[in-house]
N, CA and C atoms as an extended XYZ file, in Angstrom:
198
Properties=species:S:1:pos:R:3:atomname:S:1:resname:S:1:resid:I:1 pbc="F F F"
N         0.686       -1.572       -0.200 N   MET     1
C         0.210        0.439        0.485 CA  MET     1
C         1.362        0.962        0.185 C   MET     1
N         0.607        2.272       -0.783 N   ARG     2
C         1.339        2.969       -1.063 CA  ARG     2
C         0.993        4.436       -0.664 C   ARG     2
N         0.757        6.023       -0.117 N   PHE     3
C         0.105        6.401       -0.183 CA  PHE     3
C         1.283        7.815       -0.588 C   PHE     3
N         0.217        8.634       -1.175 N   LEU     4
C         0.971       10.005       -1.809 CA  LEU     4
C         0.495       10.887       -1.118 C   LEU     4
N         1.373       11.924       -1.086 N   ARG     5
C         1.148       13.258       -0.393 CA  ARG     5
C        -0.272       14.449       -1.428 C   ARG     5
N        -0.614       15.051       -1.168 N   LEU     6
C        -1.940       15.726       -2.100 CA  LEU     6
C        -1.083       16.611       -2.939 C   LEU     6
N         0.051       16.968       -2.879 N   GLU     7
C         0.592       17.684       -3.539 CA  GLU     7
C         1.285       16.568       -4.781 C   GLU     7
N         1.434       15.570       -5.016 N   ASP     8
C         1.565       14.653       -5.803 CA  ASP     8
C         0.411       14.337       -6.376 C   ASP     8
N        -0.580       14.092       -5.670 N   VAL     9
C        -2.039       13.850       -6.275 CA  VAL     9
C        -1.969       15.186       -7.545 C   VAL     9
N        -1.920       16.489       -6.878 N   ALA    10
C        -2.121       17.495       -7.612 CA  ALA    10
C        -1.237       17.554       -9.410 C   ALA    10
N        -0.199       16.899       -8.533 N   GLU    11
C         0.852       16.850      -10.117 CA  GLU    11
C         0.454       15.478      -11.078 C   GLU    11
N         0.090       15.088      -10.355 N   GLU    12
C        -0.265       13.492      -11.317 CA  GLU    12
C        -1.614       13.822      -11.758 C   GLU    12
N        -2.132       14.601      -11.526 N   LEU    13
C        -3.251       15.094      -12.468 CA  LEU    13
C        -3.586       16.177      -12.995 C   LEU    13
N        -2.510       17.207      -13.231 N   ASN    14
C        -1.898       18.415      -13.397 CA  ASN    14
C        -3.289       18.807      -12.853 C   ASN    14
N        -3.888       19.334      -11.938 N   VAL    15
C        -4.333       20.123      -11.542 CA  VAL    15
C        -4.069       21.107      -10.098 C   VAL    15
N        -4.452       22.053       -9.347 N   LYS    16
C        -4.133       22.621       -8.447 CA  LYS    16
C        -4.520       22.090       -7.123 C   LYS    16
N        -3.697       22.046       -6.055 N   LEU    17
C        -3.905       21.789       -4.864 CA  LEU    17
C        -5.274       21.657       -4.366 C   LEU    17
N        -5.585       22.785       -4.581 N   PRO    18
C        -7.290       23.233       -4.033 CA  PRO    18
C        -8.686       22.379       -4.580 C   PRO    18
N        -8.131       22.007       -5.906 N   GLN    19
C        -8.807       21.276       -6.818 CA  GLN    19
C        -9.070       19.910       -6.360 C   GLN    19
N        -8.085       19.298       -5.739 N   ILE    20
C        -7.697       18.533       -5.241 CA  ILE    20
C        -8.460       18.126       -3.749 C   ILE    20
N        -8.390       18.950       -2.651 N   ARG    21
C        -8.943       19.221       -1.398 CA  ARG    21
C       -10.321       19.333       -1.757 C   ARG    21
N       -10.647       19.999       -2.971 N   ALA    22
C       -12.520       19.917       -3.113 CA  ALA    22
C       -12.909       18.166       -3.408 C   ALA    22
N       -12.400       17.731       -4.361 N   LEU    23
C       -12.639       16.695       -4.290 CA  LEU    23
C       -12.722       15.213       -3.360 C   LEU    23
N       -11.615       15.510       -2.423 N   ILE    24
C       -11.288       15.261       -0.954 CA  ILE    24
C       -12.818       15.385       -0.169 C   ILE    24
N       -13.306       16.466       -0.163 N   LYS    25
C       -14.209       17.096        0.692 CA  LYS    25
C       -15.769       16.424        0.105 C   LYS    25
N       -15.602       17.040       -1.205 N   SER    26
C       -16.875       16.354       -1.901 CA  SER    26
C       -17.055       14.575       -1.832 C   SER    26
N       -15.980       13.660       -1.897 N   GLY    27
C       -15.946       12.663       -1.071 CA  GLY    27
C       -15.649       11.886       -2.602 C   GLY    27
N       -15.132       11.990       -3.475 N   GLU    28
C       -14.988       11.851       -4.709 CA  GLU    28
C       -13.897       11.080       -4.953 C   GLU    28
N       -12.487       12.102       -3.939 N   LEU    29
C       -11.893       11.153       -4.189 CA  LEU    29
C       -11.498       10.972       -2.238 C   LEU    29
N       -11.644        9.414       -1.960 N   PRO    30
C       -10.911        9.086       -0.902 CA  PRO    30
C        -9.413        9.338       -0.640 C   PRO    30
N        -9.540       10.101        0.916 N   ALA    31
C        -8.241       10.072        1.509 CA  ALA    31
C        -8.182       10.137        3.293 C   ALA    31
N        -7.040        9.902        3.857 N   ILE    32
C        -7.551       10.036        4.838 CA  ILE    32
C        -6.136       10.578        6.014 C   ILE    32
N        -6.498       11.033        6.723 N   GLN    33
C        -5.759       11.907        7.542 CA  GLN    33
C        -4.589       10.998        8.700 C   GLN    33
N        -2.820       11.143        8.743 N   ILE    34
C        -2.639       10.780        9.724 CA  ILE    34
C        -1.244       11.276       10.043 C   ILE    34
N        -1.357       11.194       11.288 N   GLY    35
C        -0.515       11.707       12.438 CA  GLY    35
C        -1.078       12.761       13.038 C   GLY    35
N        -0.398       13.546       14.266 N   GLY    36
C        -0.961       14.515       15.043 CA  GLY    36
C        -1.137       15.440       13.831 C   GLY    36
N        -0.607       15.748       12.837 N   ARG    37
C        -0.828       17.185       12.515 CA  ARG    37
C        -2.343       16.717       11.212 C   ARG    37
N        -2.505       15.929       11.252 N   GLY    38
C        -3.875       15.763       10.346 CA  GLY    38
C        -3.178       15.839        9.001 C   GLY    38
N        -2.188       15.537        8.550 N   VAL    39
C        -1.743       15.323        7.149 CA  VAL    39
C        -2.691       14.570        6.642 C   VAL    39
N        -3.212       15.158        4.973 N   TRP    40
C        -3.671       14.140        4.413 CA  TRP    40
C        -2.864       13.226        3.352 C   TRP    40
N        -3.805       12.052        3.030 N   ARG    41
C        -2.758       11.269        2.332 CA  ARG    41
C        -3.931       10.555        1.366 C   ARG    41
N        -3.209       10.242       -0.062 N   VAL    42
C        -4.346        9.583       -0.791 CA  VAL    42
C        -3.191        7.876       -1.222 C   VAL    42
N        -3.964        6.980       -0.693 N   GLU    43
C        -3.690        5.658       -1.534 CA  GLU    43
C        -3.604        5.375       -2.897 C   GLU    43
N        -2.585        5.245       -3.598 N   ARG    44
C        -2.463        4.822       -5.199 CA  ARG    44
C        -3.452        4.263       -5.761 C   ARG    44
N        -3.883        3.338       -5.056 N   GLU    45
C        -4.852        2.166       -5.773 CA  GLU    45
C        -6.365        3.300       -5.781 C   GLU    45
N        -6.498        4.301       -4.705 N   LYS    46
C        -7.808        4.851       -4.826 CA  LYS    46
C        -7.445        6.391       -5.785 C   LYS    46
N        -6.307        6.263       -6.097 N   LEU    47
C        -6.123        7.289       -7.339 CA  LEU    47
C        -6.666        6.917       -8.332 C   LEU    47
N        -5.953        5.689       -8.716 N   GLU    48
C        -6.211        4.947       -9.856 CA  GLU    48
C        -7.703        4.472       -9.970 C   GLU    48
N        -8.219        4.045       -9.350 N   GLU    49
C        -9.660        3.855       -9.134 CA  GLU    49
C       -10.276        4.785       -9.606 C   GLU    49
N        -9.865        6.398       -8.814 N   TYR    50
C       -10.339        7.601       -9.298 CA  TYR    50
C       -10.744        8.420      -10.698 C   TYR    50
N        -9.495        7.655      -11.229 N   ILE    51
C        -8.717        8.101      -12.554 CA  ILE    51
C        -9.825        6.958      -13.759 C   ILE    51
N        -9.835        5.795      -12.798 N   GLN    52
C       -10.883        5.289      -14.161 CA  GLN    52
C       -12.229        5.214      -14.247 C   GLN    52
N       -12.559        5.691      -12.922 N   THR    53
C       -13.854        6.198      -13.070 CA  THR    53
C       -13.858        7.354      -13.739 C   THR    53
N       -13.422        8.187      -13.708 N   ARG    54
C       -13.255        9.578      -14.511 CA  ARG    54
C       -13.133        9.322      -15.867 C   ARG    54
N       -12.614        8.092      -16.518 N   TYR    55
C       -12.496        7.682      -17.783 CA  TYR    55
C       -13.909        6.688      -18.295 C   TYR    55
N       -14.313        6.664      -17.081 N   ALA    56
C       -15.882        5.553      -17.463 CA  ALA    56
C       -16.743        6.347      -18.179 C   ALA    56
N       -17.141        7.987      -17.045 N   GLN    57
C       -18.400        8.750      -17.487 CA  GLN    57
C       -17.815        9.387      -18.363 C   GLN    57
N       -15.914        9.873      -18.885 N   ALA    58
C       -16.345       10.712      -19.998 CA  ALA    58
C       -16.453        9.693      -21.000 C   ALA    58
N       -16.372        8.121      -21.357 N   ARG    59
C       -16.692        7.577      -22.275 CA  ARG    59
C       -18.703        7.773      -22.704 C   ARG    59
N       -19.286        7.114      -21.249 N   GLU    60
C       -20.304        7.670      -21.286 CA  GLU    60
C       -20.839        8.708      -21.903 C   GLU    60
N       -20.332        9.578      -21.693 N   GLU    61
C       -20.664       10.886      -22.344 CA  GLU    61
C       -20.572       11.362      -23.737 C   GLU    61
N       -19.477       10.991      -24.150 N   ILE    62
C       -19.359       10.548      -25.398 CA  ILE    62
C       -19.980        9.893      -26.350 C   ILE    62
N       -20.652        9.062      -25.361 N   GLU    63
C       -21.640        7.985      -26.376 CA  GLU    63
C       -22.824        8.475      -26.106 C   GLU    63
N       -23.385        9.402      -25.205 N   ARG    64
C       -24.346       10.252      -25.572 CA  ARG    64
C       -24.678       11.206      -25.846 C   ARG    64
N       -23.405       11.544      -26.710 N   GLU    65
C       -23.461       13.361      -27.757 CA  GLU    65
C       -23.152       12.576      -28.845 C   GLU    65
N       -23.288       10.958      -28.903 N   SER    66
C       -22.926       10.704      -30.728 CA  SER    66
C       -24.014       10.578      -31.105 C   SER    66
């Protein structure tokens, strides 16, 4: 199990950090707080699941528009 910092997740998705925080707050991207300072981390597998879900949603939208 590998956990990513929010900055790493933002870089991987090529978005800004506030967008990642919004995805976590909305529940779209699962994350956990670790340690006494409440540092947020995203499990690599959960990020991959999120990406696959977004691909599936994009395919569905393309099919609807066709």
